[in-house]
Amino acid sequence: MKIAFLDRDGVINREVNYLYRVEDFEFTENCISGMKRLIDYGYQIIIVTNQAGIARGYYTIHDYEVLTKWYREELSKYGIDILDILYCPHHKEGSVAEFSFECRCRKPNTGMLELASTKYNFDLNESIMIGDKESDLLAGIKFGLSKVYMVETGHDIELKHYNKYNIYSNLLSIPL
């Protein structure tokens, strides 16, 4: 099995600071067709997302779960089944005590990818990471993924800082 690990904010949905409401969710350009293409190429999709808004008290795990259920159902309407969605609710500068610490799962750390490897038997050499920030790509590199891709649908990318990465306009433009 090969996995396409995708960040959520800025890759799947338009970047909105601390997104947790359905009414603020909007798929990025070519996200649906890009995800279908990944599936057509034999990838299973696992979403790995930092959700510091939980630690910061901007929204709750319940709020996060409501939005997650909603967009997962929306994707399934397009024939896109997500194998798993893993998230990190932690941030060392949070205000909610139970989530306010440095953890192994927050990207660029590899904890979410490690968890995926305990749950699923996948080929590390065939699996990829797609994100819109360097922290996404660093998690993939540290974990040992051979291919990492940055998309321009999220955070602003200053090429002078990221010229060591393969940068593509959106999910559909990544060469598979």
XYZ file of C-alpha atoms in Angstrom:
176
model
C 0.000 0.000 0.000
C 1.215 3.497 -0.718
C 0.027 6.539 1.195
C -0.339 10.172 0.224
C -0.067 12.109 3.477
C -1.825 15.450 3.048
C -1.847 18.443 5.322
C -5.355 19.872 5.676
C -5.241 23.670 5.983
C -3.878 25.226 2.819
C -3.815 21.929 0.924
C -7.361 20.592 1.143
C -9.121 23.719 2.326
C -8.449 27.394 1.836
C -6.180 28.710 4.569
C -8.281 30.276 7.326
C -6.640 30.990 10.668
C -7.936 28.428 13.149
C -10.647 26.998 10.915
C -13.328 25.108 12.813
C -16.673 26.199 11.325
C -18.299 24.474 8.347
C -19.420 27.816 6.929
C -15.776 28.943 6.686
C -14.591 25.790 4.893
C -13.779 26.042 1.172
C -11.864 23.454 -0.848
C -8.675 24.727 -2.493
C -8.332 25.037 -6.247
C -8.227 21.604 -7.931
C -8.273 19.836 -4.556
C -11.060 17.418 -5.518
C -9.563 16.528 -8.897
C -6.091 16.291 -7.330
C -7.283 13.893 -4.640
C -9.125 11.783 -7.231
C -5.924 11.635 -9.248
C -3.956 10.443 -6.200
C -6.496 7.645 -5.735
C -6.358 6.789 -9.454
C -2.584 6.405 -9.070
C -3.104 3.901 -6.265
C -2.577 6.111 -3.227
C -4.592 5.833 -0.031
C -5.035 9.255 1.562
C -4.228 10.049 5.173
C -4.678 13.612 6.371
C -2.182 14.792 9.003
C -3.005 18.160 10.479
C -1.729 20.397 13.266
C -4.669 21.888 15.153
C -3.114 24.363 17.585
C -6.447 26.170 17.879
C -7.519 23.457 20.316
C -4.548 24.119 22.640
C -5.042 27.854 22.248
C -8.708 27.578 23.268
C -10.096 28.928 19.985
C -12.208 25.809 19.465
C -12.766 22.421 21.069
C -12.083 18.858 19.993
C -15.837 18.554 19.456
C -15.775 21.557 17.082
C -12.856 19.967 15.224
C -14.669 16.619 14.984
C -17.871 18.226 13.635
C -15.927 19.936 10.837
C -13.909 16.793 10.123
C -17.042 14.658 9.811
C -18.600 17.240 7.504
C -15.687 17.585 5.051
C -15.068 13.839 5.049
C -18.705 13.348 3.991
C -18.329 16.070 1.348
C -15.265 14.325 -0.094
C -17.086 10.992 -0.164
C -19.750 12.592 -2.402
C -16.964 12.936 -4.977
C -15.874 9.326 -4.511
C -12.934 10.289 -2.308
C -12.559 7.972 0.652
C -10.036 9.048 3.249
C -8.194 6.171 4.911
C -7.560 8.142 8.101
C -7.361 11.628 9.558
C -4.776 12.237 12.269
C -4.437 15.499 14.149
C -2.294 17.155 16.767
C -4.196 19.342 19.258
C -1.026 20.427 21.085
C 0.946 23.647 21.176
C 3.548 24.665 23.746
C 2.072 28.193 23.890
C -1.503 27.032 24.381
C -3.934 28.207 27.040
C -5.744 24.877 27.573
C -3.526 23.049 30.060
C -4.132 19.486 28.865
C -2.935 20.378 25.347
C -0.274 22.986 26.157
C 3.029 21.197 25.806
C 5.715 20.267 23.293
C 4.755 16.951 21.719
C 6.009 14.365 19.240
C 2.998 14.609 16.948
C 3.084 18.297 15.993
C 4.700 18.684 12.579
C 7.614 19.014 11.846
C 7.816 16.132 14.336
C 6.897 12.714 13.003
C 4.442 11.429 15.601
C 1.375 11.388 13.335
C 3.314 9.555 10.620
C 4.631 7.092 13.201
C 1.082 6.455 14.389
C 0.001 5.815 10.806
C 2.835 3.306 10.430
C 1.602 1.367 13.465
C -1.955 1.290 12.100
C -1.243 0.564 8.419
C 1.272 -1.513 6.507
C 2.466 0.860 3.789
C 5.499 1.183 1.572
C 7.653 4.027 2.860
C 9.485 4.335 -0.478
C 6.242 4.693 -2.441
C 4.497 7.064 -0.025
C 4.523 10.865 -0.274
C 3.842 13.991 1.797
C 2.065 17.068 0.465
C 1.907 20.302 2.432
C 1.901 24.062 2.148
C 4.554 24.769 4.789
C 8.079 23.616 5.413
C 7.021 21.947 8.682
C 4.830 19.553 6.666
C 7.681 18.586 4.374
C 10.202 18.284 7.195
C 7.942 15.771 8.956
C 7.885 13.661 5.791
C 11.639 13.932 5.279
C 12.445 13.073 8.912
C 10.103 10.093 8.713
C 11.922 8.817 5.618
C 9.479 9.548 2.808
C 11.333 9.772 -0.485
C 9.045 12.385 -2.039
C 7.660 15.555 -0.494
C 5.776 18.270 -2.348
C 4.815 21.810 -1.455
C 1.687 23.421 -2.897
C 0.994 27.132 -3.265
C -2.688 26.928 -2.265
C -2.031 27.797 1.389
C 0.588 29.948 3.049
C 2.595 32.385 0.984
C 5.758 30.744 -0.260
C 8.865 32.853 -0.642
C 10.881 30.938 -3.206
C 14.204 32.158 -1.837
C 13.466 30.243 1.390
C 12.023 27.126 -0.206
C 14.067 26.588 -3.369
C 15.194 23.169 -2.128
C 11.637 21.797 -2.436
C 9.449 20.851 -5.353
C 6.732 23.519 -5.386
C 3.502 23.141 -7.361
C 0.497 25.376 -7.822
C -2.013 22.861 -6.392
C -2.671 19.155 -5.765
C -3.547 18.442 -9.379
C -0.240 19.817 -10.689
C 1.988 17.426 -8.699
C 3.719 14.930 -11.024
C 2.933 11.381 -9.964
